[in-house]
Structures are given as structure tokens and as C-alpha cells.
Amino acid sequence: MGKRVLSGMRPTGPLHIGHWEGVLKNWVQLQSEHDCYFFSADWHVLTTDYERASDVGANVVDNVADWIACGLDPEKSVLFVQSDIKEHAELYLLLSMLVPIPWLERNPTYREQLRELRRTHVPPPLVQKINKELKSRAKKELGQRLQAVVSAPEDAEPAETLMDLLPEIEAVLSKDLFARLKQAATARDLSTLGFLSYPVLQTADIIIYKGDYVPVGEDQMPHVELSRDIVRRFNALYGETFPEPQGLLTPTPRLLGTDERKMSKSYDNAVFLGDSAEETLAKVKPMKTDPARMRMTDPGDPDKCNVFSWHKLYSSESEQEDCATKCRAAAFGCMDCKMILAENLNRELAPIRERRAALLEEPNRIKEIIADGAGKARAVATETIKEVREAMKIHG
């Protein structure tokens, strides 16, 4: 067996094909090459979604069923839930004593995620009502600024935020509408210790198993570098205890949602692993295509079509070539292209759906797999904590 690999996934909701393509396919391959520990990172959910703590437990069972349905083998990998191993919390606490706050504040991923999460998702009907009232009060320009803020692209750096606009809006908007807007704007306060220090918990998750590799995409490398910094600091203070984890860069196909935004449950633009064939077809049919192709007689450009980007993952090379040729020649319509995609996507997902359904009929089996994995993980974590206490010369 090769090196030890450690990776986790936050159980924020049902898994979709973005998780399958971006994470799970890679995990399935790694388990045949390395000593793999994969965990459901339920504590990490609370760093951003602490108000939804009651949803996490059900998501854990559902997600682990998806993992196994996708090919993860409990005989080859250790599958467990983060919160079942209390040693993660102890090591997180000890590491937090020696990590300088500026290290966390400089983390580019932290800044980007904070910016994204602070961009409040105000329900469109509420925005329309507010704009209508602002217009009636000769405040159309303020309504336009509000619209710009709530509809800003994810990767944009807004000139102003919703919180910036609230004082101006409060001065002119009816109390009821303003109260609803303010509730949306302040629904999630991320100025929390947990959110700032999640990289410390992440480091504890990795090094408590003395993980050698952490599979990541290019954008997640800052997480691994920060973990390496923390390990170096600990080893310098207390002696060589932990290996420095290495980022295992893996190819991650870019798979946008049906509306060309990031695939997400909150955007209602994802095909979930648990969707039926009919539900999958219903989601593929309205997918956005080349915007320049307004009519069937207009030639299209597959390179500008989100549907074709999905074909690259689920259709054969000959089908891709045939679809591209016909698209450019306006020889068939976008719906014909989508029907081929849906058929191929359903063919790939069919065995996953079948295994998933069988697993969910036996929830006790899933819980047994999780408990067995927790036992294996705890044995390693307990030994590591013993070494840490000895290195730090603290009681216990």
C-alpha cells in the first residue's frame, strides 16, 4: 500500500454530479493505490451553516450512501464521521494555541469565501417588491443599486454591499419590507471564531492521522500550505511529531450547473445522484446553450455551449464529433443534442442510483459502516494524541 491519503467532504446537502466528477471519482481511484481515510466533515458545516445544525445528521447518512454507491469500498478505505472522533477537537484546541491570527486572516481562500458568503441571496420576489416601492418614492436609482448588489456574479468584487445600502433604504422603505430585507442581509454572521479558524481544524483533521497526501484542486493549495506552516511551527516548538502533508493535485473537470453558474443546491441548477432518470431529463431540457443560436436554422458554436461541455464528460468521442458537426451546420436542434446528453448521463448514473437505493433501504448497514470506520480512525487518532501530549509535556 502507498502513502496515507486524507480527505473530507462537508455534508451540506444531497450530492450531485459535480461531486461525482470533482471528488468521488478521484477517491475511488485513490483507494486502490493508497491507505485512504475519507470522512464526513460535519463540524466543518457549522463553520458557515451553524443555524442549520439539525440538518447535518441526515445529510451524513445520505452522503455516505452516495460514496459507497459511487464505488468507495469500506474494505479498502476508512469511512467515518468527523464528530465521532473527539481527538480531532482536542488537537484543534492545542493547535489553536500556537497559530497566529494573521496567518488565518491572510488565507486567500478565507477572504474569498467570506466575500462569497456575505453576498446575500435575497429572494427575487422580495427584491421586486422593494424596487417597486422605491420607484414609487422616486428612489429608482437606489433600487438599481440594490439590484446590482444582489445579482452580482460570484467572482465579482462589488463596489458596495447590501449592508452598505441598508441605512439609505431604511430611510425610505416601509417598515415591513425593510424588516424582511434586513433579515435576509443579516441571516448569517460570519464574524465567528469557527469560520476564521476552520483551517486549524482542517489541519487537525489531516495530521491526526499523519496524512501524507491531501487530494486538492489548484485553488485549494493555500489550505495545504497553511497546514504545512502549522506543522512546521509545532515541530519547531515541541520536536518532530508530524510529517508535512503534501497537496496531491488532481485534475478536476469544470462542470457548471444547468444555468451556467456554479453547480449548487441553492441555485437549483444541479443534477443530483439521487435524481430519477425522468428528473434528470427534466433538468437537462432547459439547459442554456450557445446564446447566439436563437433558431434551429442558426449555426451554433459548441465551444460556447454548456450542454456540449457536459457531452465531453458523458458522451463518446464519436457522439461529441457528430453533435458538434451538426450544431455548426444547423443540422439538428439543441433539444436533439440535449436528448443524447440526457440518455448518456442517465446511463452513467443508473448503476449508482440502483446501489444507492439499495443502501438507503438498509440505514443500519450504513451506520454500521460508519461505526466500523470510526473504530479504525479512533485507534490511530488516540495514538497520535498520546504522542502530542508527550511532545508538549502536558497532563494525560
Tab-separated table of C-alpha atoms in Angstrom:
chain	number	residue	atom	x	y	z
A	1	MET	CA	0.000	0.000	0.000
A	2	GLY	CA	1.188	3.512	-0.818
A	3	LYS	CA	1.070	6.691	1.241
A	4	ARG	CA	-1.720	7.703	3.615
A	5	VAL	CA	-4.352	9.923	1.981
A	6	LEU	CA	-6.771	12.055	3.987
A	7	SER	CA	-9.777	13.905	2.581
A	8	GLY	CA	-13.198	15.033	3.752
A	9	MET	CA	-16.461	16.371	2.408
A	10	ARG	CA	-18.904	18.704	4.142
A	11	PRO	CA	-22.413	17.160	4.417
A	12	THR	CA	-24.297	20.311	3.425
A	13	GLY	CA	-26.962	18.532	1.360
A	14	PRO	CA	-27.510	15.894	-1.319
A	15	LEU	CA	-24.564	15.154	-3.590
A	16	HIS	CA	-24.698	16.000	-7.289
A	17	ILE	CA	-22.714	15.121	-10.391
A	18	GLY	CA	-20.275	17.934	-9.608
A	19	HIS	CA	-19.223	15.991	-6.502
A	20	TRP	CA	-19.032	12.799	-8.564
A	21	GLU	CA	-16.799	14.333	-11.221
A	22	GLY	CA	-14.766	16.610	-8.953
A	23	VAL	CA	-14.167	14.420	-5.901
A	24	LEU	CA	-15.652	10.944	-5.763
A	25	LYS	CA	-14.191	9.550	-8.990
A	26	ASN	CA	-10.775	10.545	-7.692
A	27	TRP	CA	-11.392	8.988	-4.274
A	28	VAL	CA	-12.426	5.705	-5.884
A	29	GLN	CA	-9.164	5.592	-7.819
A	30	LEU	CA	-7.008	6.581	-4.838
A	31	GLN	CA	-8.379	3.826	-2.586
A	32	SER	CA	-6.747	1.213	-4.811
A	33	GLU	CA	-3.358	2.924	-4.610
A	34	HIS	CA	-3.078	4.318	-1.073
A	35	ASP	CA	-4.129	3.945	2.558
A	36	CYS	CA	-7.199	6.208	2.432
A	37	TYR	CA	-9.161	7.910	5.199
A	38	PHE	CA	-12.304	9.680	3.968
A	39	PHE	CA	-14.572	11.483	6.409
A	40	SER	CA	-17.838	13.372	6.520
A	41	ALA	CA	-16.790	16.779	7.863
A	42	ASP	CA	-19.888	17.584	9.900
A	43	TRP	CA	-18.138	20.042	12.239
A	44	HIS	CA	-16.922	21.974	9.212
A	45	VAL	CA	-20.536	22.547	8.129
A	46	LEU	CA	-21.077	24.510	11.332
A	47	THR	CA	-18.299	26.972	10.464
A	48	THR	CA	-20.662	28.545	7.902
A	49	ASP	CA	-24.104	26.984	8.491
A	50	TYR	CA	-24.331	26.889	12.275
A	51	GLU	CA	-28.025	27.784	12.128
A	52	ARG	CA	-28.725	24.535	10.229
A	53	ALA	CA	-27.119	22.138	12.696
A	54	SER	CA	-30.234	19.937	12.833
A	55	ASP	CA	-29.895	19.050	9.120
A	56	VAL	CA	-26.382	17.680	9.347
A	57	GLY	CA	-27.097	14.210	10.753
A	58	ALA	CA	-29.461	13.172	7.956
A	59	ASN	CA	-27.082	14.558	5.347
A	60	VAL	CA	-24.235	12.447	6.736
A	61	VAL	CA	-26.079	9.148	6.221
A	62	ASP	CA	-27.301	10.189	2.784
A	63	ASN	CA	-23.830	11.300	1.680
A	64	VAL	CA	-22.070	8.157	2.885
A	65	ALA	CA	-24.635	6.092	0.971
A	66	ASP	CA	-23.689	8.095	-2.123
A	67	TRP	CA	-19.979	7.495	-1.510
A	68	ILE	CA	-20.457	3.738	-1.383
A	69	ALA	CA	-22.855	3.760	-4.336
A	70	CYS	CA	-20.183	5.586	-6.342
A	71	GLY	CA	-17.613	2.899	-5.596
A	72	LEU	CA	-15.927	3.646	-2.276
A	73	ASP	CA	-15.254	0.320	-0.571
A	74	PRO	CA	-15.268	0.171	3.261
A	75	GLU	CA	-12.839	-2.750	2.959
A	76	LYS	CA	-10.341	-0.561	1.110
A	77	SER	CA	-10.957	2.854	2.719
A	78	VAL	CA	-11.685	4.034	6.235
A	79	LEU	CA	-15.016	5.886	6.081
A	80	PHE	CA	-16.028	7.833	9.178
A	81	VAL	CA	-17.691	10.952	10.564
A	82	GLN	CA	-15.518	13.752	11.922
A	83	SER	CA	-17.508	14.352	15.120
A	84	ASP	CA	-17.269	10.672	16.104
A	85	ILE	CA	-13.548	11.176	16.707
A	86	LYS	CA	-13.274	13.630	19.608
A	87	GLU	CA	-9.497	13.669	19.283
A	88	HIS	CA	-9.942	15.984	16.269
A	89	ALA	CA	-11.353	18.601	18.643
A	90	GLU	CA	-8.552	18.155	21.169
A	91	LEU	CA	-5.824	18.555	18.571
A	92	TYR	CA	-7.659	21.554	17.082
A	93	LEU	CA	-7.687	23.171	20.527
A	94	LEU	CA	-3.984	22.540	21.094
A	95	LEU	CA	-3.015	23.807	17.635
A	96	SER	CA	-5.118	26.946	18.121
A	97	MET	CA	-2.829	27.938	20.993
A	98	LEU	CA	0.133	28.366	18.654
A	99	VAL	CA	-1.364	29.623	15.369
A	100	PRO	CA	-1.030	33.420	14.904
A	101	ILE	CA	-4.293	35.106	13.909
A	102	PRO	CA	-2.677	36.964	10.949
A	103	TRP	CA	-1.919	33.576	9.364
A	104	LEU	CA	-5.648	32.893	9.258
A	105	GLU	CA	-6.645	36.376	8.121
A	106	ARG	CA	-4.163	36.268	5.229
A	107	ASN	CA	-5.511	32.975	3.921
A	108	PRO	CA	-6.803	33.897	0.412
A	109	THR	CA	-9.400	31.131	0.486
A	110	TYR	CA	-10.803	32.557	3.724
A	111	ARG	CA	-11.127	36.014	2.206
A	112	GLU	CA	-12.772	34.707	-0.956
A	113	GLN	CA	-15.237	32.516	0.905
A	114	LEU	CA	-16.095	35.318	3.303
A	115	ARG	CA	-16.797	37.590	0.340
A	116	GLU	CA	-18.974	34.971	-1.342
A	117	LEU	CA	-20.964	34.082	1.757
A	118	ARG	CA	-21.551	37.708	2.631
A	119	ARG	CA	-23.126	38.262	-0.765
A	120	THR	CA	-26.647	37.752	0.489
A	121	HIS	CA	-29.112	35.820	-1.645
A	122	VAL	CA	-32.269	37.943	-1.328
A	123	PRO	CA	-35.350	36.229	-2.817
A	124	PRO	CA	-36.120	37.808	-6.236
A	125	PRO	CA	-39.823	38.414	-5.385
A	126	LEU	CA	-38.751	40.466	-2.360
A	127	VAL	CA	-36.327	42.500	-4.485
A	128	GLN	CA	-39.111	43.192	-6.988
A	129	LYS	CA	-41.457	44.435	-4.257
A	130	ILE	CA	-38.761	46.663	-2.783
A	131	ASN	CA	-37.841	48.102	-6.177
A	132	LYS	CA	-41.485	48.815	-6.933
A	133	GLU	CA	-41.864	50.735	-3.689
A	134	LEU	CA	-38.568	52.594	-4.151
A	135	LYS	CA	-39.637	53.604	-7.657
A	136	SER	CA	-42.956	54.921	-6.337
A	137	ARG	CA	-41.000	57.062	-3.890
A	138	ALA	CA	-38.725	58.497	-6.575
A	139	LYS	CA	-35.816	56.322	-5.468
A	140	LYS	CA	-35.381	54.338	-8.674
A	141	GLU	CA	-31.587	54.813	-8.613
A	142	LEU	CA	-31.399	53.250	-5.137
A	143	GLY	CA	-33.397	50.300	-6.428
A	144	GLN	CA	-30.952	49.876	-9.295
A	145	ARG	CA	-28.049	49.814	-6.853
A	146	LEU	CA	-29.852	47.182	-4.786
A	147	GLN	CA	-30.437	45.086	-7.901
A	148	ALA	CA	-26.755	45.347	-8.836
A	149	VAL	CA	-25.677	44.133	-5.402
A	150	VAL	CA	-27.994	41.115	-5.155
A	151	SER	CA	-27.360	39.986	-8.743
A	152	ALA	CA	-23.568	40.461	-8.791
A	153	PRO	CA	-21.633	37.492	-10.241
A	154	GLU	CA	-19.926	35.221	-7.720
A	155	ASP	CA	-16.453	36.220	-8.847
A	156	ALA	CA	-17.172	39.968	-8.814
A	157	GLU	CA	-15.727	42.399	-6.283
A	158	PRO	CA	-18.797	44.571	-5.529
A	159	ALA	CA	-18.306	48.306	-5.080
A	160	GLU	CA	-20.817	48.214	-2.238
A	161	THR	CA	-22.606	45.534	-0.236
A	162	LEU	CA	-26.165	45.113	0.910
A	163	MET	CA	-25.087	46.136	4.402
A	164	ASP	CA	-23.767	49.393	2.921
A	165	LEU	CA	-27.172	50.124	1.380
A	166	LEU	CA	-29.334	49.345	4.399
A	167	PRO	CA	-29.201	52.823	6.039
A	168	GLU	CA	-30.309	54.558	2.818
A	169	ILE	CA	-33.028	52.004	2.168
A	170	GLU	CA	-34.343	52.149	5.736
A	171	ALA	CA	-34.923	55.895	5.396
A	172	VAL	CA	-37.424	55.451	2.552
A	173	LEU	CA	-38.801	51.903	2.694
A	174	SER	CA	-41.874	50.736	4.624
A	175	LYS	CA	-41.088	49.065	7.938
A	176	ASP	CA	-42.409	45.652	6.902
A	177	LEU	CA	-40.379	45.414	3.698
A	178	PHE	CA	-37.262	46.771	5.352
A	179	ALA	CA	-37.549	44.235	8.176
A	180	ARG	CA	-37.677	41.403	5.641
A	181	LEU	CA	-34.697	42.809	3.736
A	182	LYS	CA	-32.670	43.287	6.909
A	183	GLN	CA	-33.419	39.721	7.990
A	184	ALA	CA	-32.036	38.441	4.677
A	185	ALA	CA	-28.989	40.705	4.936
A	186	THR	CA	-28.088	39.628	8.463
A	187	ALA	CA	-29.193	35.993	8.291
A	188	ARG	CA	-25.639	34.732	8.511
A	189	ASP	CA	-22.989	36.409	10.651
A	190	LEU	CA	-19.607	35.031	9.672
A	191	SER	CA	-17.503	37.060	12.062
A	192	THR	CA	-17.150	33.903	14.145
A	193	LEU	CA	-14.140	32.184	15.643
A	194	GLY	CA	-15.136	28.925	13.971
A	195	PHE	CA	-15.154	30.432	10.494
A	196	LEU	CA	-11.832	32.216	10.967
A	197	SER	CA	-10.098	29.180	12.434
A	198	TYR	CA	-11.501	26.442	10.211
A	199	PRO	CA	-8.027	25.920	8.632
A	200	VAL	CA	-6.760	24.956	12.087
A	201	LEU	CA	-9.488	22.329	12.409
A	202	GLN	CA	-8.704	21.228	8.871
A	203	THR	CA	-5.051	20.824	9.812
A	204	ALA	CA	-6.012	18.762	12.854
A	205	ASP	CA	-8.166	16.543	10.607
A	206	ILE	CA	-5.158	15.823	8.406
A	207	ILE	CA	-2.277	15.468	10.809
A	208	ILE	CA	-4.055	13.467	13.491
A	209	TYR	CA	-3.759	10.580	11.007
A	210	LYS	CA	-0.309	11.755	9.903
A	211	GLY	CA	-1.638	12.099	6.393
A	212	ASP	CA	0.971	12.217	3.632
A	213	TYR	CA	-1.294	13.423	0.839
A	214	VAL	CA	-4.365	15.618	0.652
A	215	PRO	CA	-6.112	15.484	-2.754
A	216	VAL	CA	-6.937	19.055	-3.776
A	217	GLY	CA	-7.554	21.262	-6.755
A	218	GLU	CA	-5.219	24.144	-7.612
A	219	ASP	CA	-7.447	26.661	-5.801
A	220	GLN	CA	-7.208	24.699	-2.540
A	221	MET	CA	-3.415	24.618	-2.323
A	222	PRO	CA	-3.342	27.576	0.138
A	223	HIS	CA	-5.148	25.306	2.636
A	224	VAL	CA	-2.389	22.728	2.409
A	225	GLU	CA	0.372	25.346	2.614
A	226	LEU	CA	-1.151	26.746	5.793
A	227	SER	CA	-1.317	23.232	7.255
A	228	ARG	CA	2.367	22.784	6.447
A	229	ASP	CA	3.169	26.084	8.196
A	230	ILE	CA	1.291	24.938	11.295
A	231	VAL	CA	3.095	21.586	11.301
A	232	ARG	CA	6.482	23.282	10.981
A	233	ARG	CA	5.664	25.576	13.893
A	234	PHE	CA	4.532	22.678	16.084
A	235	ASN	CA	7.594	20.588	15.243
A	236	ALA	CA	9.913	23.542	15.924
A	237	LEU	CA	8.345	24.115	19.342
A	238	TYR	CA	7.903	20.549	20.549
A	239	GLY	CA	10.080	18.308	18.399
A	240	GLU	CA	9.456	16.318	15.236
A	241	THR	CA	5.965	14.901	15.664
A	242	PHE	CA	4.098	15.311	12.391
A	243	PRO	CA	5.048	14.871	8.724
A	244	GLU	CA	4.311	17.865	6.499
A	245	PRO	CA	1.270	16.976	4.360
A	246	GLN	CA	1.594	17.300	0.610
A	247	GLY	CA	-1.119	18.563	-1.699
A	248	LEU	CA	-1.992	15.878	-4.233
A	249	LEU	CA	-3.042	17.894	-7.268
A	250	THR	CA	-5.741	16.092	-9.176
A	251	PRO	CA	-7.420	17.018	-12.455
A	252	THR	CA	-10.862	18.420	-11.749
A	253	PRO	CA	-13.199	18.793	-14.731
A	254	ARG	CA	-15.083	22.076	-14.783
A	255	LEU	CA	-18.759	21.228	-14.660
A	256	LEU	CA	-21.103	24.198	-14.447
A	257	GLY	CA	-24.725	23.964	-13.400
A	258	THR	CA	-27.613	23.819	-15.840
A	259	ASP	CA	-27.784	27.637	-15.798
A	260	GLU	CA	-24.006	28.066	-16.320
A	261	ARG	CA	-23.404	29.136	-12.724
A	262	LYS	CA	-21.519	27.122	-10.125
A	263	MET	CA	-23.412	23.879	-9.552
A	264	SER	CA	-25.223	24.180	-6.235
A	265	LYS	CA	-28.379	23.041	-4.481
A	266	SER	CA	-29.110	26.649	-3.520
A	267	TYR	CA	-29.179	27.687	-7.194
A	268	ASP	CA	-31.470	24.772	-8.158
A	269	ASN	CA	-29.158	24.013	-11.089
A	270	ALA	CA	-27.749	20.591	-10.190
A	271	VAL	CA	-28.392	17.015	-11.235
A	272	PHE	CA	-28.286	15.008	-8.015
A	273	LEU	CA	-27.021	11.459	-7.717
A	274	GLY	CA	-30.411	10.519	-6.297
A	275	ASP	CA	-32.436	12.051	-9.147
A	276	SER	CA	-34.514	9.665	-11.236
A	277	ALA	CA	-33.994	9.334	-14.985
A	278	GLU	CA	-37.106	11.452	-15.518
A	279	GLU	CA	-35.911	14.173	-13.143
A	280	THR	CA	-32.528	14.216	-14.865
A	281	LEU	CA	-34.131	14.623	-18.294
A	282	ALA	CA	-36.342	17.428	-16.964
A	283	LYS	CA	-33.242	19.285	-15.748
A	284	VAL	CA	-31.262	18.792	-18.967
A	285	LYS	CA	-34.035	20.014	-21.286
A	286	PRO	CA	-33.973	23.707	-20.206
A	287	MET	CA	-30.151	23.915	-20.044
A	288	LYS	CA	-28.610	27.038	-21.532
A	289	THR	CA	-26.920	26.663	-24.907
A	290	ASP	CA	-24.985	28.934	-27.275
A	291	PRO	CA	-26.809	32.283	-26.841
A	292	ALA	CA	-26.156	33.176	-30.483
A	293	ARG	CA	-28.223	30.213	-31.671
A	294	MET	CA	-31.716	31.694	-31.479
A	295	ARG	CA	-33.355	29.436	-34.097
A	296	MET	CA	-32.794	25.895	-35.271
A	297	THR	CA	-31.581	27.234	-38.623
A	298	ASP	CA	-28.830	29.275	-36.928
A	299	PRO	CA	-25.421	27.546	-36.779
A	300	GLY	CA	-24.103	27.080	-33.253
A	301	ASP	CA	-20.701	27.053	-31.595
A	302	PRO	CA	-20.205	24.005	-29.324
A	303	ASP	CA	-17.307	25.752	-27.569
A	304	LYS	CA	-19.783	28.335	-26.259
A	305	CYS	CA	-22.383	25.778	-25.205
A	306	ASN	CA	-22.693	24.427	-21.665
A	307	VAL	CA	-24.524	21.353	-22.951
A	308	PHE	CA	-21.521	20.423	-25.061
A	309	SER	CA	-19.191	20.791	-22.064
A	310	TRP	CA	-21.293	18.079	-20.399
A	311	HIS	CA	-21.069	15.946	-23.553
A	312	LYS	CA	-17.288	15.916	-23.073
A	313	LEU	CA	-17.813	14.014	-19.821
A	314	TYR	CA	-20.705	11.718	-20.677
A	315	SER	CA	-20.710	11.118	-24.440
A	316	SER	CA	-18.337	9.124	-26.621
A	317	GLU	CA	-15.856	10.895	-28.878
A	318	SER	CA	-17.845	9.905	-31.955
A	319	GLU	CA	-21.046	11.303	-30.425
A	320	GLN	CA	-19.268	14.515	-29.481
A	321	GLU	CA	-17.923	14.895	-33.008
A	322	ASP	CA	-21.328	14.178	-34.536
A	323	CYS	CA	-23.115	16.658	-32.245
A	324	ALA	CA	-20.502	19.361	-32.862
A	325	THR	CA	-20.661	18.934	-36.642
A	326	LYS	CA	-24.457	19.045	-36.738
A	327	CYS	CA	-24.532	22.029	-34.374
A	328	ARG	CA	-22.149	24.069	-36.514
A	329	ALA	CA	-24.121	23.157	-39.646
A	330	ALA	CA	-27.509	23.788	-38.004
A	331	ALA	CA	-28.373	20.221	-38.997
A	332	PHE	CA	-30.289	19.488	-35.815
A	333	GLY	CA	-31.784	21.372	-32.900
A	334	CYS	CA	-30.481	21.956	-29.393
A	335	MET	CA	-33.182	19.677	-27.980
A	336	ASP	CA	-31.863	16.791	-30.100
A	337	CYS	CA	-28.424	17.415	-28.617
A	338	LYS	CA	-29.856	17.535	-25.083
A	339	MET	CA	-31.731	14.261	-25.526
A	340	ILE	CA	-28.484	12.496	-26.448
A	341	LEU	CA	-26.778	14.010	-23.405
A	342	ALA	CA	-29.611	13.005	-21.064
A	343	GLU	CA	-29.537	9.423	-22.341
A	344	ASN	CA	-25.784	9.139	-21.781
A	345	LEU	CA	-25.909	10.841	-18.386
A	346	ASN	CA	-28.677	8.511	-17.240
A	347	ARG	CA	-26.702	5.519	-18.473
A	348	GLU	CA	-23.747	6.511	-16.273
A	349	LEU	CA	-25.886	7.292	-13.236
A	350	ALA	CA	-28.130	4.209	-13.447
A	351	PRO	CA	-25.851	1.803	-11.505
A	352	ILE	CA	-25.147	4.492	-8.897
A	353	ARG	CA	-28.892	5.057	-8.416
A	354	GLU	CA	-29.512	1.327	-8.080
A	355	ARG	CA	-26.802	0.827	-5.447
A	356	ARG	CA	-27.854	3.994	-3.641
A	357	ALA	CA	-31.494	2.915	-3.391
A	358	ALA	CA	-30.481	-0.490	-2.019
A	359	LEU	CA	-28.240	1.112	0.611
A	360	LEU	CA	-30.875	3.570	1.788
A	361	GLU	CA	-33.245	0.668	2.362
A	362	GLU	CA	-30.730	-0.556	4.959
A	363	PRO	CA	-29.847	2.547	7.019
A	364	ASN	CA	-28.490	0.352	9.812
A	365	ARG	CA	-25.922	-1.057	7.404
A	366	ILE	CA	-24.689	2.465	6.633
A	367	LYS	CA	-24.478	3.238	10.347
A	368	GLU	CA	-22.515	0.015	10.907
A	369	ILE	CA	-20.047	1.003	8.176
A	370	ILE	CA	-19.639	4.446	9.775
A	371	ALA	CA	-19.180	2.923	13.237
A	372	ASP	CA	-16.617	0.433	11.945
A	373	GLY	CA	-14.710	3.243	10.229
A	374	ALA	CA	-14.845	5.322	13.409
A	375	GLY	CA	-13.258	2.478	15.346
A	376	LYS	CA	-10.365	2.247	12.890
A	377	ALA	CA	-9.902	6.021	12.776
A	378	ARG	CA	-10.093	6.399	16.548
A	379	ALA	CA	-7.344	3.850	17.086
A	380	VAL	CA	-4.958	5.977	15.016
A	381	ALA	CA	-6.150	9.317	16.415
A	382	THR	CA	-5.831	8.177	20.031
A	383	GLU	CA	-2.232	7.136	19.487
A	384	THR	CA	-1.419	10.465	17.832
A	385	ILE	CA	-2.933	12.477	20.695
A	386	LYS	CA	-0.833	10.451	23.129
A	387	GLU	CA	2.290	11.413	21.161
A	388	VAL	CA	1.208	15.071	21.086
A	389	ARG	CA	0.722	15.202	24.855
A	390	GLU	CA	4.106	13.614	25.405
A	391	ALA	CA	5.756	16.056	22.985
A	392	MET	CA	4.122	19.046	24.696
A	393	LYS	CA	4.726	17.523	28.145
A	394	ILE	CA	1.155	18.163	29.258
A	395	HIS	CA	-1.025	16.095	31.590
A	396	GLY	CA	-2.645	12.969	30.205
